[in-house]
Amino acid sequence: QVQLVESGGALVQAGGSLRLSCVASGRTFSSKTMGWFRQAPGKEREFVAAITWSGSTTYYADSVKGRATISRDNAKNTVYLQMNSLKPEDTAVYYCAATGGILTTRERGYDYWGQGTQVTVSS
């Protein structure tokens, strides 16, 4: 069992930056592929970024490519999402997710989810 707790969400102005964190409980974190998803009001949850257990492979949604960086620190059981040049359309609840499987952009591919952290970008 893995429990995930996100933090770092805030209200920021367009063009600003944020770093989201997700701390995982359990000793199996280092073996898990981790992902970030987001859900804007009235929209379906969408993939943002993912990273393999070793950190050697990352993948980004086109909407954040070049503005987001996903990273992890297995010693701290933590995965990060650095977001730069934030836009109002980045406003959403951001969720951290974990899977023992391969890197995937599909929600169904993830077994564990956090409760989310709110990011609001003002114009």
PDB file of C-alpha atoms in Angstrom, residues 47-109:
ATOM      1  CA  PHE A  47      -2.004  13.675 -17.698  1.00  0.00           C
ATOM      2  CA  VAL A  48       0.766  16.186 -16.997  1.00  0.00           C
ATOM      3  CA  ALA A  49       4.044  14.320 -16.504  1.00  0.00           C
ATOM      4  CA  ALA A  50       5.535  11.012 -15.416  1.00  0.00           C
ATOM      5  CA  ILE A  51       8.880   9.614 -14.325  1.00  0.00           C
ATOM      6  CA  THR A  52      10.206   6.081 -14.083  1.00  0.00           C
ATOM      7  CA  TRP A  53      11.422   4.561 -10.839  1.00  0.00           C
ATOM      8  CA  SER A  54      15.057   5.389 -11.577  1.00  0.00           C
ATOM      9  CA  GLY A  55      14.350   8.866 -12.868  1.00  0.00           C
ATOM     10  CA  SER A  56      16.040   8.012 -16.135  1.00  0.00           C
ATOM     11  CA  THR A  57      12.935   8.509 -18.249  1.00  0.00           C
ATOM     12  CA  THR A  58      10.392  11.306 -18.128  1.00  0.00           C
ATOM     13  CA  TYR A  59       7.423  12.168 -20.281  1.00  0.00           C
ATOM     14  CA  TYR A  60       5.329  15.327 -20.543  1.00  0.00           C
ATOM     15  CA  ALA A  61       2.025  16.400 -21.941  1.00  0.00           C
ATOM     16  CA  ASP A  62       2.393  18.768 -24.870  1.00  0.00           C
ATOM     17  CA  SER A  63       0.583  21.452 -22.888  1.00  0.00           C
ATOM     18  CA  VAL A  64       3.407  21.669 -20.326  1.00  0.00           C
ATOM     19  CA  LYS A  65       6.425  20.547 -22.327  1.00  0.00           C
ATOM     20  CA  GLY A  66       9.249  23.040 -21.925  1.00  0.00           C
ATOM     21  CA  ARG A  67       7.610  24.592 -18.861  1.00  0.00           C
ATOM     22  CA  ALA A  68       7.471  21.637 -16.487  1.00  0.00           C
ATOM     23  CA  THR A  69      10.100  19.382 -14.965  1.00  0.00           C
ATOM     24  CA  ILE A  70       9.317  16.212 -13.059  1.00  0.00           C
ATOM     25  CA  SER A  71      11.958  14.800 -10.743  1.00  0.00           C
ATOM     26  CA  ARG A  72      12.226  12.482  -7.784  1.00  0.00           C
ATOM     27  CA  ASP A  73      14.308  11.855  -4.707  1.00  0.00           C
ATOM     28  CA  ASN A  74      13.965   8.210  -3.737  1.00  0.00           C
ATOM     29  CA  ALA A  75      15.828   8.767  -0.477  1.00  0.00           C
ATOM     30  CA  LYS A  76      13.074  11.175   0.532  1.00  0.00           C
ATOM     31  CA  ASN A  77      10.190   9.228  -1.026  1.00  0.00           C
ATOM     32  CA  THR A  78       9.286  12.392  -2.880  1.00  0.00           C
ATOM     33  CA  VAL A  79       8.417  13.335  -6.435  1.00  0.00           C
ATOM     34  CA  TYR A  80       8.388  16.941  -7.604  1.00  0.00           C
ATOM     35  CA  LEU A  81       6.768  18.917 -10.372  1.00  0.00           C
ATOM     36  CA  GLN A  82       8.416  22.234 -11.159  1.00  0.00           C
ATOM     37  CA  MET A  83       6.136  24.450 -13.214  1.00  0.00           C
ATOM     38  CA  ASN A  84       7.435  27.650 -14.823  1.00  0.00           C
ATOM     39  CA  SER A  85       5.846  30.332 -16.990  1.00  0.00           C
ATOM     40  CA  LEU A  86       2.484  29.474 -15.512  1.00  0.00           C
ATOM     41  CA  LYS A  87      -0.628  30.322 -17.485  1.00  0.00           C
ATOM     42  CA  PRO A  88      -4.238  30.775 -16.347  1.00  0.00           C
ATOM     43  CA  GLU A  89      -5.055  27.542 -18.164  1.00  0.00           C
ATOM     44  CA  ASP A  90      -2.758  25.711 -15.760  1.00  0.00           C
ATOM     45  CA  THR A  91      -5.313  26.349 -13.040  1.00  0.00           C
ATOM     46  CA  ALA A  92      -6.393  22.971 -11.697  1.00  0.00           C
ATOM     47  CA  VAL A  93      -6.179  20.513  -8.855  1.00  0.00           C
ATOM     48  CA  TYR A  94      -2.925  18.624  -9.313  1.00  0.00           C
ATOM     49  CA  TYR A  95      -2.779  14.963  -8.357  1.00  0.00           C
ATOM     50  CA  CYS A  96       0.161  12.691  -7.742  1.00  0.00           C
ATOM     51  CA  ALA A  97      -0.165   9.036  -8.732  1.00  0.00           C
ATOM     52  CA  ALA A  98       1.920   5.882  -8.447  1.00  0.00           C
ATOM     53  CA  THR A  99       2.108   2.607 -10.312  1.00  0.00           C
ATOM     54  CA  GLY A 100       4.192  -0.528 -10.136  1.00  0.00           C
ATOM     55  CA  GLY A 101       3.853  -0.814 -13.895  1.00  0.00           C
ATOM     56  CA  ILE A 102       5.395   0.905 -16.854  1.00  0.00           C
ATOM     57  CA  LEU A 103       5.314   4.625 -17.502  1.00  0.00           C
ATOM     58  CA  THR A 104       1.914   5.547 -18.878  1.00  0.00           C
ATOM     59  CA  THR A 105      -0.207   8.603 -19.526  1.00  0.00           C
ATOM     60  CA  ARG A 106      -3.439   6.734 -18.723  1.00  0.00           C
ATOM     61  CA  GLU A 107      -5.205   7.221 -15.418  1.00  0.00           C
ATOM     62  CA  ARG A 108      -6.084   3.536 -15.357  1.00  0.00           C
ATOM     63  CA  GLY A 109      -2.418   2.676 -15.316  1.00  0.00           C
TER      64      GLY A 109
END
